Amino acid sequence: MTEPLFSEDEEFDRPRLAAHGPVRVRVPAKINLHLHVGPTRPDGYHELTTVYHAIGLYDEITARRGDTLTLTMEGEGTGELSLGEDNLVVRAVRALAAETGHDPHARLHLKKQIPIAAGLAGGSADAAAALVACDQLWGTGMSRDDLAVVAATLGSDIPFLVLGGTALGTGRGELVSPILTGGHTWHWVLAVAEEGLSTPVVYRAFDELGGRTNAGPPDGLMAALRQRDPEVLAGELANDLQAAALHLRPELQQVLDAGIEAGALAGLISGSGPTCVFLAEDGRHAALIAADLEERRCCRAVRTAVGPVPGARVL
Ligand code: C5P
């Protein structure tokens, strides 16, 4: 008879044992399938109704025990991103420590594939990953809902990155509820621009342009998700920040046009941009669109990704 890998007691102890070794957490990027921007609130944020969608383009954080808090990184944004107290990962670790009474001690290493300042919530994703990693490392035993509460204090879209999947976001984006789409997979192509855009700057441009909204309530989008027909979904994608992003970067219109010429069913700016997202019929179609866009050399990088995928998870 083969021995079980873990006796029952060891099985019971596994989370604690795992927490003493390195903890690896993978976290996805997000796109907004629908982004309705409402009025400015007294706290300066805009009231949002958005449909978040987590896609299979990932960052990874490894957390180890340490006597202080340190952060190192490799990949996208290395040398550009501050690794100091203003980094969202560091802020997330300190917020979790304050919430749980734990010392904010960990050695963190971030492997970044999600482009920075791209409208893909890469920084928010890393903060979500840091919360999940340190929760496991320290054995705080917080629920995902508890983590989402801490996440909301750090940034509007961080609770979604803890949850993942497809979800409705309201409030300033921090109130998330899952949208069940019956396990269907959608295929996307991303065109990443040369230079990033700052989210506050895009919201300011939105206000200066008169705060005009084109995206109504996301009812049609919800129905399209349930119908699982990419042609139908294509007609429902909407982003109120698109005009502002195009105002700041008119050349993005050529990228959007190029994606449609390459055969995409629809194209839109992701979140506050500048990444352009294209919907494909299936994986093969996505690969064809990506190859076409790459040949046109109209952007810094082209990626394909599927969605929805889970949020920040321990590997
Ligand atoms: O919440 P987060 O820190 O990610 O937001 C970044 C910036 O984006 C805010 O400082 C604000 O300028 C803008 N924002 C907004 N309304 C929202 C979310 C973000 O105006 N609902």
mmCIF file of C-alpha atoms and ligand atoms in Angstrom:
data_model
loop_
_atom_site.group_PDB
_atom_site.id
_atom_site.type_symbol
_atom_site.label_atom_id
_atom_site.label_comp_id
_atom_site.label_asym_id
_atom_site.label_seq_id
_atom_site.Cartn_x
_atom_site.Cartn_y
_atom_site.Cartn_z
ATOM 1 C CA MET A 1 0.000 0.000 0.000
ATOM 2 C CA THR A 2 1.409 3.425 -0.871
ATOM 3 C CA GLU A 3 1.746 5.870 1.990
ATOM 4 C CA PRO A 4 -0.433 8.980 1.713
ATOM 5 C CA LEU A 5 1.691 12.066 1.111
ATOM 6 C CA PHE A 6 0.319 13.680 4.231
ATOM 7 C CA SER A 7 -1.015 11.976 7.370
ATOM 8 C CA GLU A 8 -4.303 13.427 8.580
ATOM 9 C CA ASP A 9 -2.520 15.567 11.178
ATOM 10 C CA GLU A 10 -0.026 16.879 8.667
ATOM 11 C CA GLU A 11 -2.863 17.625 6.278
ATOM 12 C CA PHE A 12 -4.460 19.670 9.057
ATOM 13 C CA ASP A 13 -1.146 21.484 9.592
ATOM 14 C CA ARG A 14 -0.496 22.196 5.926
ATOM 15 C CA PRO A 15 -1.528 25.837 5.778
ATOM 16 C CA ARG A 16 0.725 26.619 8.785
ATOM 17 C CA LEU A 17 3.651 24.632 7.306
ATOM 18 C CA ALA A 18 3.162 26.293 3.909
ATOM 19 C CA ALA A 19 3.198 29.700 5.556
ATOM 20 C CA HIS A 20 6.725 29.067 6.874
ATOM 21 C CA GLY A 21 8.052 28.469 3.371
ATOM 22 C CA PRO A 22 7.802 30.885 0.437
ATOM 23 C CA VAL A 23 4.259 31.756 -0.617
ATOM 24 C CA ARG A 24 3.718 32.324 -4.350
ATOM 25 C CA VAL A 25 0.645 34.208 -5.487
ATOM 26 C CA ARG A 26 -0.444 34.727 -9.078
ATOM 27 C CA VAL A 27 -2.759 37.604 -9.945
ATOM 28 C CA PRO A 28 -4.412 38.542 -13.245
ATOM 29 C CA ALA A 29 -4.832 41.822 -15.110
ATOM 30 C CA LYS A 30 -8.320 43.230 -15.626
ATOM 31 C CA ILE A 31 -10.181 44.898 -18.438
ATOM 32 C CA ASN A 32 -13.504 46.747 -18.173
ATOM 33 C CA LEU A 33 -16.146 45.345 -20.508
ATOM 34 C CA HIS A 34 -18.369 48.254 -19.554
ATOM 35 C CA LEU A 35 -17.431 51.456 -17.752
ATOM 36 C CA HIS A 36 -20.084 54.033 -16.972
ATOM 37 C CA VAL A 37 -18.688 57.112 -15.235
ATOM 38 C CA GLY A 38 -21.195 59.056 -13.153
ATOM 39 C CA PRO A 39 -20.927 62.352 -11.289
ATOM 40 C CA THR A 40 -18.008 63.384 -9.081
ATOM 41 C CA ARG A 41 -18.634 62.601 -5.420
ATOM 42 C CA PRO A 42 -17.791 64.832 -2.446
ATOM 43 C CA ASP A 43 -14.594 62.766 -1.903
ATOM 44 C CA GLY A 44 -13.419 63.621 -5.451
ATOM 45 C CA TYR A 45 -13.974 60.125 -6.886
ATOM 46 C CA HIS A 46 -16.462 59.435 -9.657
ATOM 47 C CA GLU A 47 -19.477 57.244 -9.139
ATOM 48 C CA LEU A 48 -18.950 54.149 -11.321
ATOM 49 C CA THR A 49 -20.964 51.318 -12.745
ATOM 50 C CA THR A 50 -18.539 48.936 -14.355
ATOM 51 C CA VAL A 51 -18.201 45.320 -15.425
ATOM 52 C CA TYR A 52 -14.744 44.039 -14.547
ATOM 53 C CA HIS A 53 -13.291 41.012 -16.318
ATOM 54 C CA ALA A 54 -10.080 39.287 -15.151
ATOM 55 C CA ILE A 55 -7.868 38.069 -18.008
ATOM 56 C CA GLY A 56 -5.032 35.565 -18.188
ATOM 57 C CA LEU A 57 -2.105 37.959 -18.163
ATOM 58 C CA TYR A 58 -0.383 37.589 -14.808
ATOM 59 C CA ASP A 59 1.965 39.082 -12.249
ATOM 60 C CA GLU A 60 3.428 36.892 -9.519
ATOM 61 C CA ILE A 61 4.515 37.741 -5.977
ATOM 62 C CA THR A 62 6.668 35.500 -3.801
ATOM 63 C CA ALA A 63 6.598 36.270 -0.080
ATOM 64 C CA ARG A 64 9.169 34.896 2.367
ATOM 65 C CA ARG A 65 9.642 35.415 6.086
ATOM 66 C CA GLY A 66 11.986 38.275 6.981
ATOM 67 C CA ASP A 67 12.935 40.637 9.810
ATOM 68 C CA THR A 68 11.942 43.754 7.879
ATOM 69 C CA LEU A 69 9.825 44.594 4.845
ATOM 70 C CA THR A 70 11.692 44.428 1.537
ATOM 71 C CA LEU A 71 10.483 44.480 -2.061
ATOM 72 C CA THR A 72 12.431 43.520 -5.179
ATOM 73 C CA MET A 73 11.146 43.101 -8.711
ATOM 74 C CA GLU A 74 11.846 41.917 -12.254
ATOM 75 C CA GLY A 75 10.014 42.314 -15.556
ATOM 76 C CA GLU A 76 7.692 45.099 -16.726
ATOM 77 C CA GLY A 77 8.425 48.473 -15.117
ATOM 78 C CA THR A 78 11.707 47.463 -13.473
ATOM 79 C CA GLY A 79 13.790 50.593 -12.890
ATOM 80 C CA GLU A 80 10.720 52.792 -13.438
ATOM 81 C CA LEU A 81 8.544 51.716 -10.521
ATOM 82 C CA SER A 82 9.438 52.943 -7.055
ATOM 83 C CA LEU A 83 10.015 50.087 -4.599
ATOM 84 C CA GLY A 84 9.629 52.404 -1.602
ATOM 85 C CA GLU A 85 6.805 53.313 0.738
ATOM 86 C CA ASP A 86 4.664 54.734 -2.087
ATOM 87 C CA ASN A 87 4.565 51.376 -3.908
ATOM 88 C CA LEU A 88 1.066 49.888 -3.604
ATOM 89 C CA VAL A 89 2.536 46.505 -2.620
ATOM 90 C CA VAL A 90 4.322 48.046 0.366
ATOM 91 C CA ARG A 91 1.206 50.012 1.300
ATOM 92 C CA ALA A 92 -0.888 46.827 1.073
ATOM 93 C CA VAL A 93 1.462 44.900 3.373
ATOM 94 C CA ARG A 94 1.436 47.729 5.921
ATOM 95 C CA ALA A 95 -2.363 48.005 5.771
ATOM 96 C CA LEU A 96 -2.792 44.252 6.357
ATOM 97 C CA ALA A 97 -0.287 44.345 9.231
ATOM 98 C CA ALA A 98 -2.123 47.268 10.853
ATOM 99 C CA GLU A 99 -5.471 45.494 10.422
ATOM 100 C CA THR A 100 -4.264 42.187 11.910
ATOM 101 C CA GLY A 101 -1.782 43.452 14.518
ATOM 102 C CA HIS A 102 1.034 41.563 12.770
ATOM 103 C CA ASP A 103 4.536 42.944 12.281
ATOM 104 C CA PRO A 104 4.826 44.176 8.661
ATOM 105 C CA HIS A 105 7.743 41.833 7.997
ATOM 106 C CA ALA A 106 8.188 39.991 4.716
ATOM 107 C CA ARG A 107 10.641 39.642 1.851
ATOM 108 C CA LEU A 108 8.641 40.144 -1.306
ATOM 109 C CA HIS A 109 9.661 39.584 -4.889
ATOM 110 C CA LEU A 110 7.442 40.738 -7.741
ATOM 111 C CA LYS A 111 7.609 39.255 -11.243
ATOM 112 C CA LYS A 112 5.740 41.624 -13.543
ATOM 113 C CA GLN A 113 4.264 40.796 -16.910
ATOM 114 C CA ILE A 114 1.332 43.234 -16.730
ATOM 115 C CA PRO A 115 2.435 46.513 -18.367
ATOM 116 C CA ILE A 116 2.415 49.532 -16.041
ATOM 117 C CA ALA A 117 0.084 52.555 -16.457
ATOM 118 C CA ALA A 118 -1.735 50.582 -19.155
ATOM 119 C CA GLY A 119 -5.330 50.606 -17.904
ATOM 120 C CA LEU A 120 -4.972 46.937 -16.938
ATOM 121 C CA ALA A 121 -4.810 47.539 -13.150
ATOM 122 C CA GLY A 122 -1.326 46.048 -12.830
ATOM 123 C CA GLY A 123 -0.444 48.032 -9.683
ATOM 124 C CA SER A 124 -3.789 47.150 -8.116
ATOM 125 C CA ALA A 125 -3.234 43.491 -9.040
ATOM 126 C CA ASP A 126 0.125 43.506 -7.235
ATOM 127 C CA ALA A 127 -1.481 45.006 -4.126
ATOM 128 C CA ALA A 128 -4.168 42.284 -4.194
ATOM 129 C CA ALA A 129 -1.457 39.634 -4.576
ATOM 130 C CA ALA A 130 0.527 41.099 -1.661
ATOM 131 C CA LEU A 131 -2.574 40.960 0.584
ATOM 132 C CA VAL A 132 -3.265 37.315 -0.295
ATOM 133 C CA ALA A 133 0.430 36.360 0.031
ATOM 134 C CA CYS A 134 0.987 37.993 3.433
ATOM 135 C CA ASP A 135 -2.347 36.700 4.706
ATOM 136 C CA GLN A 136 -1.043 33.192 3.991
ATOM 137 C CA LEU A 137 2.548 33.886 5.127
ATOM 138 C CA TRP A 138 1.404 35.266 8.466
ATOM 139 C CA GLY A 139 -1.524 32.856 8.840
ATOM 140 C CA THR A 140 -3.931 35.696 9.631
ATOM 141 C CA GLY A 141 -6.883 33.545 8.478
ATOM 142 C CA MET A 142 -8.792 36.490 7.054
ATOM 143 C CA SER A 143 -11.687 35.703 4.729
ATOM 144 C CA ARG A 144 -11.649 36.945 1.166
ATOM 145 C CA ASP A 145 -14.356 39.451 2.155
ATOM 146 C CA ASP A 146 -12.134 40.753 5.010
ATOM 147 C CA LEU A 147 -9.262 41.132 2.551
ATOM 148 C CA ALA A 148 -11.554 42.976 0.142
ATOM 149 C CA VAL A 149 -12.335 45.511 2.895
ATOM 150 C CA VAL A 150 -8.603 46.208 3.406
ATOM 151 C CA ALA A 151 -8.157 46.226 -0.383
ATOM 152 C CA ALA A 152 -10.814 48.940 -0.793
ATOM 153 C CA THR A 153 -8.847 51.295 1.467
ATOM 154 C CA LEU A 154 -5.885 51.032 -0.954
ATOM 155 C CA GLY A 155 -7.544 51.521 -4.358
ATOM 156 C CA SER A 156 -10.890 51.307 -6.136
ATOM 157 C CA ASP A 157 -10.229 48.204 -8.236
ATOM 158 C CA ILE A 158 -8.157 46.172 -5.748
ATOM 159 C CA PRO A 159 -11.178 44.306 -4.246
ATOM 160 C CA PHE A 160 -11.989 43.039 -7.756
ATOM 161 C CA LEU A 161 -8.456 41.688 -8.209
ATOM 162 C CA VAL A 162 -8.865 39.682 -4.986
ATOM 163 C CA LEU A 163 -12.125 38.241 -6.372
ATOM 164 C CA GLY A 164 -11.432 37.856 -10.117
ATOM 165 C CA GLY A 165 -13.826 36.383 -12.692
ATOM 166 C CA THR A 166 -16.378 38.798 -14.120
ATOM 167 C CA ALA A 167 -18.005 41.173 -11.643
ATOM 168 C CA LEU A 168 -20.168 44.241 -11.372
ATOM 169 C CA GLY A 169 -18.368 47.147 -9.699
ATOM 170 C CA THR A 170 -20.275 50.060 -8.122
ATOM 171 C CA GLY A 171 -19.504 52.893 -5.700
ATOM 172 C CA ARG A 172 -16.104 54.174 -6.803
ATOM 173 C CA GLY A 173 -15.517 50.656 -8.198
ATOM 174 C CA GLU A 174 -14.680 49.018 -4.870
ATOM 175 C CA LEU A 175 -18.071 47.367 -4.286
ATOM 176 C CA VAL A 176 -17.969 44.165 -6.320
ATOM 177 C CA SER A 177 -20.451 41.387 -6.874
ATOM 178 C CA PRO A 178 -19.692 38.362 -9.060
ATOM 179 C CA ILE A 179 -21.490 37.889 -12.374
ATOM 180 C CA LEU A 180 -21.909 34.196 -13.118
ATOM 181 C CA THR A 181 -21.367 33.599 -16.818
ATOM 182 C CA GLY A 182 -21.671 29.812 -16.894
ATOM 183 C CA GLY A 183 -18.028 28.972 -17.562
ATOM 184 C CA HIS A 184 -17.785 30.498 -21.045
ATOM 185 C CA THR A 185 -14.317 31.647 -22.140
ATOM 186 C CA TRP A 186 -13.851 34.858 -24.146
ATOM 187 C CA HIS A 187 -10.814 35.570 -26.293
ATOM 188 C CA TRP A 188 -9.076 38.958 -26.272
ATOM 189 C CA VAL A 189 -6.173 40.657 -27.990
ATOM 190 C CA LEU A 190 -4.376 43.518 -26.229
ATOM 191 C CA ALA A 191 -2.394 46.226 -27.976
ATOM 192 C CA VAL A 192 -0.100 47.814 -25.392
ATOM 193 C CA ALA A 193 0.957 51.399 -26.114
ATOM 194 C CA GLU A 194 4.496 52.714 -25.964
ATOM 195 C CA GLU A 195 3.833 55.149 -23.124
ATOM 196 C CA GLY A 196 1.456 54.839 -20.153
ATOM 197 C CA LEU A 197 -1.445 57.105 -19.179
ATOM 198 C CA SER A 198 -2.137 58.324 -15.638
ATOM 199 C CA THR A 199 -5.607 57.377 -14.344
ATOM 200 C CA PRO A 200 -6.250 60.692 -12.491
ATOM 201 C CA VAL A 201 -5.214 62.634 -15.611
ATOM 202 C CA VAL A 202 -7.729 60.679 -17.732
ATOM 203 C CA TYR A 203 -10.541 61.250 -15.208
ATOM 204 C CA ARG A 204 -9.676 64.972 -15.189
ATOM 205 C CA ALA A 205 -9.841 65.062 -19.001
ATOM 206 C CA PHE A 206 -13.215 63.295 -18.799
ATOM 207 C CA ASP A 207 -14.503 66.104 -16.540
ATOM 208 C CA GLU A 208 -12.970 68.834 -18.715
ATOM 209 C CA LEU A 209 -14.671 67.374 -21.781
ATOM 210 C CA GLY A 210 -18.007 67.814 -20.002
ATOM 211 C CA GLY A 211 -18.341 64.434 -18.261
ATOM 212 C CA ARG A 212 -20.322 63.038 -21.173
ATOM 213 C CA THR A 213 -21.455 59.460 -20.803
ATOM 214 C CA ASN A 214 -22.314 57.069 -23.622
ATOM 215 C CA ALA A 215 -22.413 53.869 -21.627
ATOM 216 C CA GLY A 216 -25.878 53.362 -20.150
ATOM 217 C CA PRO A 217 -26.633 50.697 -17.569
ATOM 218 C CA PRO A 218 -24.835 47.419 -18.360
ATOM 219 C CA ASP A 219 -28.063 45.393 -18.793
ATOM 220 C CA GLY A 220 -27.382 44.615 -22.466
ATOM 221 C CA LEU A 221 -23.857 43.538 -21.612
ATOM 222 C CA MET A 222 -25.074 41.215 -18.850
ATOM 223 C CA ALA A 223 -27.520 39.607 -21.289
ATOM 224 C CA ALA A 224 -24.761 39.274 -23.901
ATOM 225 C CA LEU A 225 -22.486 37.525 -21.389
ATOM 226 C CA ARG A 226 -25.237 35.000 -20.705
ATOM 227 C CA GLN A 227 -25.835 34.501 -24.461
ATOM 228 C CA ARG A 228 -22.165 33.520 -24.925
ATOM 229 C CA ASP A 229 -22.119 34.887 -28.469
ATOM 230 C CA PRO A 230 -19.070 37.075 -29.197
ATOM 231 C CA GLU A 231 -20.915 38.909 -32.005
ATOM 232 C CA VAL A 232 -23.571 39.972 -29.482
ATOM 233 C CA LEU A 233 -21.016 40.882 -26.816
ATOM 234 C CA ALA A 234 -19.143 42.996 -29.389
ATOM 235 C CA GLY A 235 -22.132 45.359 -29.631
ATOM 236 C CA GLU A 236 -22.320 45.892 -25.875
ATOM 237 C CA LEU A 237 -18.727 46.801 -24.930
ATOM 238 C CA ALA A 238 -18.570 50.426 -23.751
ATOM 239 C CA ASN A 239 -16.168 52.754 -21.972
ATOM 240 C CA ASP A 240 -16.972 56.339 -20.949
ATOM 241 C CA LEU A 241 -13.263 57.072 -20.448
ATOM 242 C CA GLN A 242 -12.459 56.252 -24.080
ATOM 243 C CA ALA A 243 -13.113 59.766 -25.423
ATOM 244 C CA ALA A 244 -10.877 61.252 -22.700
ATOM 245 C CA ALA A 245 -8.070 58.755 -23.413
ATOM 246 C CA LEU A 246 -8.368 59.497 -27.164
ATOM 247 C CA HIS A 247 -8.349 63.233 -26.443
ATOM 248 C CA LEU A 248 -5.026 62.813 -24.612
ATOM 249 C CA ARG A 249 -3.641 60.292 -27.151
ATOM 250 C CA PRO A 250 -5.371 60.800 -30.531
ATOM 251 C CA GLU A 251 -3.013 58.237 -32.133
ATOM 252 C CA LEU A 252 -4.809 55.458 -30.231
ATOM 253 C CA GLN A 253 -7.656 55.778 -32.742
ATOM 254 C CA GLN A 254 -5.306 54.309 -35.378
ATOM 255 C CA VAL A 255 -4.654 51.331 -33.115
ATOM 256 C CA LEU A 256 -8.400 50.816 -32.609
ATOM 257 C CA ASP A 257 -8.935 51.056 -36.387
ATOM 258 C CA ALA A 258 -6.057 48.639 -37.028
ATOM 259 C CA GLY A 259 -7.633 46.012 -34.756
ATOM 260 C CA ILE A 260 -10.947 46.241 -36.592
ATOM 261 C CA GLU A 261 -9.150 46.047 -39.968
ATOM 262 C CA ALA A 262 -7.366 42.971 -38.624
ATOM 263 C CA GLY A 263 -10.786 41.363 -38.148
ATOM 264 C CA ALA A 264 -11.620 41.985 -34.470
ATOM 265 C CA LEU A 265 -15.341 41.934 -33.619
ATOM 266 C CA ALA A 266 -14.929 45.072 -31.506
ATOM 267 C CA GLY A 267 -12.215 47.242 -30.012
ATOM 268 C CA LEU A 268 -12.165 49.581 -27.050
ATOM 269 C CA ILE A 269 -9.767 51.271 -24.675
ATOM 270 C CA SER A 270 -9.217 49.320 -21.468
ATOM 271 C CA GLY A 271 -10.174 51.331 -18.365
ATOM 272 C CA SER A 272 -8.303 54.647 -18.418
ATOM 273 C CA GLY A 273 -6.062 53.376 -21.239
ATOM 274 C CA PRO A 274 -3.907 53.437 -23.199
ATOM 275 C CA THR A 275 -4.154 49.657 -23.855
ATOM 276 C CA CYS A 276 -6.599 48.822 -26.667
ATOM 277 C CA VAL A 277 -8.578 45.599 -26.218
ATOM 278 C CA PHE A 278 -10.065 43.606 -29.085
ATOM 279 C CA LEU A 279 -12.664 40.859 -28.938
ATOM 280 C CA ALA A 280 -12.042 37.760 -31.061
ATOM 281 C CA GLU A 281 -14.336 34.868 -32.005
ATOM 282 C CA ASP A 282 -12.054 32.188 -30.562
ATOM 283 C CA GLY A 283 -8.408 31.438 -29.800
ATOM 284 C CA ARG A 284 -7.423 30.911 -33.438
ATOM 285 C CA HIS A 285 -9.045 34.200 -34.456
ATOM 286 C CA ALA A 286 -7.275 35.994 -31.580
ATOM 287 C CA ALA A 287 -3.900 34.641 -32.768
ATOM 288 C CA LEU A 288 -4.603 35.885 -36.325
ATOM 289 C CA ILE A 289 -5.554 39.370 -35.113
ATOM 290 C CA ALA A 290 -2.467 39.492 -32.873
ATOM 291 C CA ALA A 291 -0.167 38.475 -35.757
ATOM 292 C CA ASP A 292 -1.725 41.129 -38.010
ATOM 293 C CA LEU A 293 -1.351 43.840 -35.344
ATOM 294 C CA GLU A 294 2.250 42.837 -34.721
ATOM 295 C CA GLU A 295 3.023 43.169 -38.427
ATOM 296 C CA ARG A 296 1.559 46.683 -38.465
ATOM 297 C CA ARG A 297 3.955 47.728 -35.645
ATOM 298 C CA CYS A 298 1.336 50.147 -34.311
ATOM 299 C CA CYS A 299 2.053 49.540 -30.627
ATOM 300 C CA ARG A 300 4.741 48.436 -28.170
ATOM 301 C CA ALA A 301 3.481 44.892 -27.622
ATOM 302 C CA VAL A 302 0.577 42.634 -28.573
ATOM 303 C CA ARG A 303 -0.781 39.945 -26.231
ATOM 304 C CA THR A 304 -3.613 37.450 -26.407
ATOM 305 C CA ALA A 305 -5.494 36.519 -23.242
ATOM 306 C CA VAL A 306 -8.607 34.609 -22.211
ATOM 307 C CA GLY A 307 -11.124 35.590 -19.573
ATOM 308 C CA PRO A 308 -12.602 35.256 -17.088
ATOM 309 C CA VAL A 309 -9.889 33.834 -14.799
ATOM 310 C CA PRO A 310 -9.742 33.719 -10.968
ATOM 311 C CA GLY A 311 -8.356 36.607 -8.890
ATOM 312 C CA ALA A 312 -5.207 36.541 -6.704
ATOM 313 C CA ARG A 313 -4.522 32.905 -5.737
ATOM 314 C CA VAL A 314 -1.789 31.038 -3.843
ATOM 315 C CA LEU A 315 -0.008 28.655 -6.251
HETATM 316 O O1 C5P B 1 -8.833 54.343 -6.457
HETATM 317 P P1 C5P B 1 -7.586 54.561 -7.247
HETATM 318 O O2 C5P B 1 -6.450 55.008 -6.365
HETATM 319 O O3 C5P B 1 -7.212 53.425 -8.111
HETATM 320 O O4 C5P B 1 -7.898 55.757 -8.217
HETATM 321 C C1 C5P B 1 -6.894 56.448 -8.903
HETATM 322 C C2 C5P B 1 -7.441 57.792 -9.347
HETATM 323 O O5 C5P B 1 -8.426 57.622 -10.367
HETATM 324 C C3 C5P B 1 -8.122 58.590 -8.262
HETATM 325 O O6 C5P B 1 -7.201 59.358 -7.537
HETATM 326 C C4 C5P B 1 -9.089 59.461 -9.072
HETATM 327 O O7 C5P B 1 -8.400 60.558 -9.646
HETATM 328 C C5 C5P B 1 -9.488 58.552 -10.196
HETATM 329 N N1 C5P B 1 -10.739 57.814 -9.910
HETATM 330 C C6 C5P B 1 -11.938 58.504 -9.921
HETATM 331 N N2 C5P B 1 -13.098 57.824 -9.668
HETATM 332 C C7 C5P B 1 -13.089 56.497 -9.432
HETATM 333 C C8 C5P B 1 -11.885 55.780 -9.436
HETATM 334 C C9 C5P B 1 -10.713 56.484 -9.688
HETATM 335 O O8 C5P B 1 -11.983 59.717 -10.154
HETATM 336 N N3 C5P B 1 -14.238 55.867 -9.192
#
